[in-house]
Amino acid sequence: MKLDTAQLRHLSPDDWRVLTAVETGSRNHEVVPTPLIQQLASVHGSVSRSISILAKIGLIAKVKNASYDGYRLTYGGLDYLALHTYIKKGSVFSISQTPLGVGKESDIYIVATPPNVTAPKGDPEGSEQAVIKLHRLGRISFRNVKNKRDYLHGGRQAKSSWMHLSRLSAIREGQFMTALHDAGFPVPRLIGQSRHTLLMTLHRAPPLRQLQDCPDIPGLWARLVQLILKLARSGLVHGDFNEFNILCYENTTDVVLIDFPQMVSVDHRNAQEMWERDLHCLMRFFERRWAWVVDKKQLPTWEKDVVKVLKRDSMKRGKGVSDGEEEPPARLDGEVAATGFNKRQLKDLEKYWKDQRATEDEQGVEGGDELEAEEGAEDDEDDSEEEEDDEDDEDEDNEEGGALEAKFQTLDITKDTKIEMVPL
């Protein structure tokens, strides 16, 4: 769904309380009963009036054929709540009318912020623009939709809904982004996180897939391979290291790495498979775009260039380094694991990303490519009528994956100097 902020400034305090009440009730209810909304909202005015307004503009929705009167939160409602939080904190005051990017699992917009919020260290001029990323897991239903249905009908529907997974994905990505930025990796700096969104610094560099000319192809290849190895030596595998998630400044080999929710530890059971997939995905892109054929004998290997190096670094940490010897990098996977992400949440996210990779491999699609998809969640013949109604409601939030870029005009960050912003 496209973000529409036209009504955000016109909601009353009572409307915000009712919308927040629906969100709170969604933690334990797929459909929040109307009496519970009234109880949680505690408004002085008419709850029915606020519910009518919120439903009319698509922030909440009534579920068809439900056994009781109630409403569910939509992605539009979640978007409004997240933006409202940033506005109250003074972090954001306007947003681009056109998205910067529309992907399978997220939408990205440019926002205007106070200079002191976005200014990186050492930059006296600062910046008044940043990027907001809205996670939208479950927007596209792939052909093996049964895998995804596990999240919706797995017995923990309230806790494993798409919005819940989107929130977990945003939290996870924010943790990795902070750890990587603090360790000196070329990644955006996290400014804030609210619900399923991340606010981060803006880098005016196009994705690698949009880069037409490169003055130093061997140098760019070497830099990216070094980045993959450096991540692994720090205990991390990106899991989606491709031309869509690498920004590259034109006429240089300077890159910025983005998109981290699927990142895993090198100790993960699928780490080697994901690491080799990242490496070969990058290699195929260089061959297609610039006919740069890489000698496979010279490619780094998991056992020699990752496992052995990690063991050597571990021994150095235990014994200490000698004078003049390089200090091994810190293991960032352990740092992120200690930030309070519980095992059940991590299991839910890992299952999602595993099914995502399996689907892409079956369809022969690389990480950021547009996918041929079914709209919504297709119904099996043996599904009950109630499940069909629920999935019809879910379709309201879904978009056809194969035409995402065609449906939404996106900004070219290197050419669009005058970006139309909408006040919030």
Short mmCIF file of N, CA and C in Angstrom, two decimals, residues 347-410:
data_model
loop_
_atom_site.label_atom_id
_atom_site.label_comp_id
_atom_site.label_asym_id
_atom_site.label_seq_id
_atom_site.Cartn_x
_atom_site.Cartn_y
_atom_site.Cartn_z
N LYS A 347 13.31 -16.92 16.30
CA LYS A 347 12.86 -18.10 15.55
C LYS A 347 11.81 -17.72 14.51
N ASP A 348 10.87 -16.85 14.89
CA ASP A 348 9.85 -16.40 13.95
C ASP A 348 10.48 -15.71 12.74
N LEU A 349 11.42 -14.80 13.01
CA LEU A 349 12.06 -14.07 11.91
C LEU A 349 12.91 -14.99 11.04
N GLU A 350 13.67 -15.88 11.66
CA GLU A 350 14.54 -16.77 10.89
C GLU A 350 13.73 -17.69 9.99
N LYS A 351 12.57 -18.14 10.48
CA LYS A 351 11.71 -18.99 9.65
C LYS A 351 11.21 -18.22 8.44
N TYR A 352 10.85 -16.98 8.67
CA TYR A 352 10.38 -16.15 7.55
C TYR A 352 11.47 -16.01 6.50
N TRP A 353 12.68 -15.60 6.92
CA TRP A 353 13.74 -15.36 5.94
C TRP A 353 14.19 -16.65 5.27
N LYS A 354 14.12 -17.78 5.97
CA LYS A 354 14.46 -19.06 5.35
C LYS A 354 13.49 -19.40 4.24
N ASP A 355 12.19 -19.23 4.50
CA ASP A 355 11.17 -19.49 3.47
C ASP A 355 11.32 -18.50 2.32
N GLN A 356 11.70 -17.28 2.64
CA GLN A 356 11.91 -16.26 1.61
C GLN A 356 13.02 -16.69 0.66
N ARG A 357 14.15 -17.13 1.21
CA ARG A 357 15.29 -17.55 0.37
C ARG A 357 14.92 -18.77 -0.46
N ALA A 358 14.18 -19.71 0.14
CA ALA A 358 13.78 -20.92 -0.58
C ALA A 358 12.90 -20.57 -1.77
N THR A 359 12.00 -19.64 -1.57
CA THR A 359 11.09 -19.22 -2.64
C THR A 359 11.86 -18.57 -3.77
N GLU A 360 12.79 -17.69 -3.44
CA GLU A 360 13.57 -17.01 -4.45
C GLU A 360 14.43 -17.99 -5.24
N ASP A 361 15.00 -18.98 -4.54
CA ASP A 361 15.82 -19.98 -5.23
C ASP A 361 14.97 -20.83 -6.18
N GLU A 362 13.75 -21.19 -5.76
CA GLU A 362 12.86 -21.98 -6.60
C GLU A 362 12.47 -21.23 -7.86
N GLN A 363 12.26 -19.93 -7.74
CA GLN A 363 11.82 -19.12 -8.87
C GLN A 363 12.99 -18.54 -9.67
N GLY A 364 14.21 -18.80 -9.20
CA GLY A 364 15.37 -18.28 -9.89
C GLY A 364 15.49 -16.79 -9.80
N VAL A 365 15.07 -16.22 -8.65
CA VAL A 365 15.07 -14.78 -8.46
C VAL A 365 16.11 -14.41 -7.44
N GLU A 366 16.90 -13.36 -7.74
CA GLU A 366 17.88 -12.89 -6.78
C GLU A 366 17.24 -11.94 -5.81
N GLY A 367 17.95 -11.68 -4.72
CA GLY A 367 17.40 -11.00 -3.56
C GLY A 367 16.52 -9.80 -3.81
N GLY A 368 16.93 -8.84 -4.64
CA GLY A 368 16.16 -7.62 -4.75
C GLY A 368 15.28 -7.55 -5.98
N ASP A 369 15.29 -8.61 -6.84
CA ASP A 369 14.51 -8.56 -8.06
C ASP A 369 13.03 -8.55 -7.78
N GLU A 370 12.28 -8.00 -8.74
CA GLU A 370 10.83 -8.05 -8.62
C GLU A 370 10.39 -9.49 -8.79
N LEU A 371 9.41 -9.89 -8.02
CA LEU A 371 8.96 -11.26 -8.03
C LEU A 371 7.58 -11.37 -8.65
N GLU A 372 7.39 -12.43 -9.43
CA GLU A 372 6.05 -12.73 -9.90
C GLU A 372 5.30 -13.30 -8.72
N ALA A 373 4.19 -12.72 -8.37
CA ALA A 373 3.53 -13.10 -7.14
C ALA A 373 2.04 -13.17 -7.33
N GLU A 374 1.41 -13.86 -6.43
CA GLU A 374 -0.03 -13.88 -6.36
C GLU A 374 -0.47 -12.71 -5.50
N GLU A 375 -1.62 -12.12 -5.80
CA GLU A 375 -2.12 -11.03 -4.98
C GLU A 375 -2.78 -11.62 -3.75
N GLY A 376 -2.34 -11.17 -2.58
CA GLY A 376 -2.92 -11.65 -1.33
C GLY A 376 -2.50 -13.07 -1.06
N ALA A 377 -3.25 -13.76 -0.21
CA ALA A 377 -2.98 -15.13 0.15
C ALA A 377 -4.02 -16.01 -0.53
N GLU A 378 -3.58 -16.82 -1.53
CA GLU A 378 -4.52 -17.64 -2.26
C GLU A 378 -5.12 -18.69 -1.35
N ASP A 379 -6.37 -19.01 -1.62
CA ASP A 379 -7.08 -19.96 -0.78
C ASP A 379 -6.90 -21.38 -1.29
N ASP A 380 -6.60 -22.32 -0.40
CA ASP A 380 -6.61 -23.73 -0.74
C ASP A 380 -8.04 -24.21 -0.81
N GLU A 381 -8.25 -25.27 -1.57
CA GLU A 381 -9.61 -25.78 -1.73
C GLU A 381 -10.21 -26.24 -0.42
N ASP A 382 -9.35 -26.71 0.48
CA ASP A 382 -9.88 -27.25 1.73
C ASP A 382 -9.92 -26.23 2.85
N ASP A 383 -9.65 -24.96 2.55
CA ASP A 383 -9.72 -23.93 3.58
C ASP A 383 -11.17 -23.72 4.00
N SER A 384 -11.35 -23.37 5.24
CA SER A 384 -12.69 -23.06 5.72
C SER A 384 -13.11 -21.69 5.22
N GLU A 385 -14.42 -21.44 5.25
CA GLU A 385 -14.94 -20.16 4.78
C GLU A 385 -14.41 -19.02 5.63
N GLU A 386 -14.22 -19.29 6.92
CA GLU A 386 -13.73 -18.25 7.81
C GLU A 386 -12.32 -17.84 7.44
N GLU A 387 -11.46 -18.81 7.09
CA GLU A 387 -10.10 -18.49 6.69
C GLU A 387 -10.09 -17.68 5.40
N GLU A 388 -11.01 -18.02 4.48
CA GLU A 388 -11.08 -17.29 3.22
C GLU A 388 -11.44 -15.83 3.46
N ASP A 389 -12.38 -15.59 4.38
CA ASP A 389 -12.76 -14.21 4.68
C ASP A 389 -11.61 -13.45 5.29
N ASP A 390 -10.87 -14.11 6.20
CA ASP A 390 -9.74 -13.45 6.84
C ASP A 390 -8.69 -13.08 5.81
N GLU A 391 -8.44 -13.97 4.87
CA GLU A 391 -7.41 -13.72 3.89
C GLU A 391 -7.85 -12.67 2.89
N ASP A 392 -9.16 -12.60 2.60
CA ASP A 392 -9.66 -11.52 1.76
C ASP A 392 -9.39 -10.18 2.39
N ASP A 393 -9.55 -10.10 3.73
CA ASP A 393 -9.26 -8.85 4.43
C ASP A 393 -7.78 -8.53 4.34
N GLU A 394 -6.94 -9.57 4.46
CA GLU A 394 -5.50 -9.33 4.41
C GLU A 394 -5.09 -8.80 3.04
N ASP A 395 -5.85 -9.18 1.98
CA ASP A 395 -5.52 -8.73 0.64
C ASP A 395 -5.54 -7.21 0.52
N GLU A 396 -6.33 -6.54 1.37
CA GLU A 396 -6.41 -5.09 1.29
C GLU A 396 -5.06 -4.44 1.52
N ASP A 397 -4.19 -5.11 2.29
CA ASP A 397 -2.88 -4.56 2.58
C ASP A 397 -1.81 -5.05 1.61
N ASN A 398 -2.17 -6.01 0.73
CA ASN A 398 -1.16 -6.62 -0.14
C ASN A 398 -1.07 -5.91 -1.48
N GLU A 399 0.08 -6.06 -2.14
CA GLU A 399 0.27 -5.53 -3.50
C GLU A 399 0.80 -6.66 -4.36
N GLU A 400 0.51 -6.62 -5.66
CA GLU A 400 1.08 -7.60 -6.56
C GLU A 400 2.57 -7.33 -6.68
N GLY A 401 3.39 -8.36 -6.39
CA GLY A 401 4.82 -8.15 -6.33
C GLY A 401 5.46 -7.87 -7.66
N GLY A 402 4.93 -8.44 -8.75
CA GLY A 402 5.60 -8.29 -10.03
C GLY A 402 5.53 -6.90 -10.60
N ALA A 403 4.71 -6.03 -10.05
CA ALA A 403 4.53 -4.70 -10.64
C ALA A 403 4.75 -3.59 -9.63
N LEU A 404 5.50 -3.85 -8.57
CA LEU A 404 5.69 -2.83 -7.54
C LEU A 404 6.34 -1.58 -8.10
N GLU A 405 7.45 -1.76 -8.82
CA GLU A 405 8.16 -0.60 -9.33
C GLU A 405 7.33 0.12 -10.38
N ALA A 406 6.52 -0.64 -11.13
CA ALA A 406 5.70 -0.02 -12.16
C ALA A 406 4.55 0.77 -11.56
N LYS A 407 4.02 0.31 -10.43
CA LYS A 407 2.89 0.99 -9.82
C LYS A 407 3.29 2.31 -9.19
N PHE A 408 4.50 2.35 -8.61
CA PHE A 408 4.91 3.53 -7.87
C PHE A 408 6.11 4.19 -8.54
N GLN A 409 5.97 5.46 -8.86
CA GLN A 409 7.11 6.22 -9.34
C GLN A 409 8.05 6.46 -8.17
N THR A 410 9.34 6.24 -8.38
CA THR A 410 10.30 6.41 -7.30
C THR A 410 11.28 7.51 -7.64
#
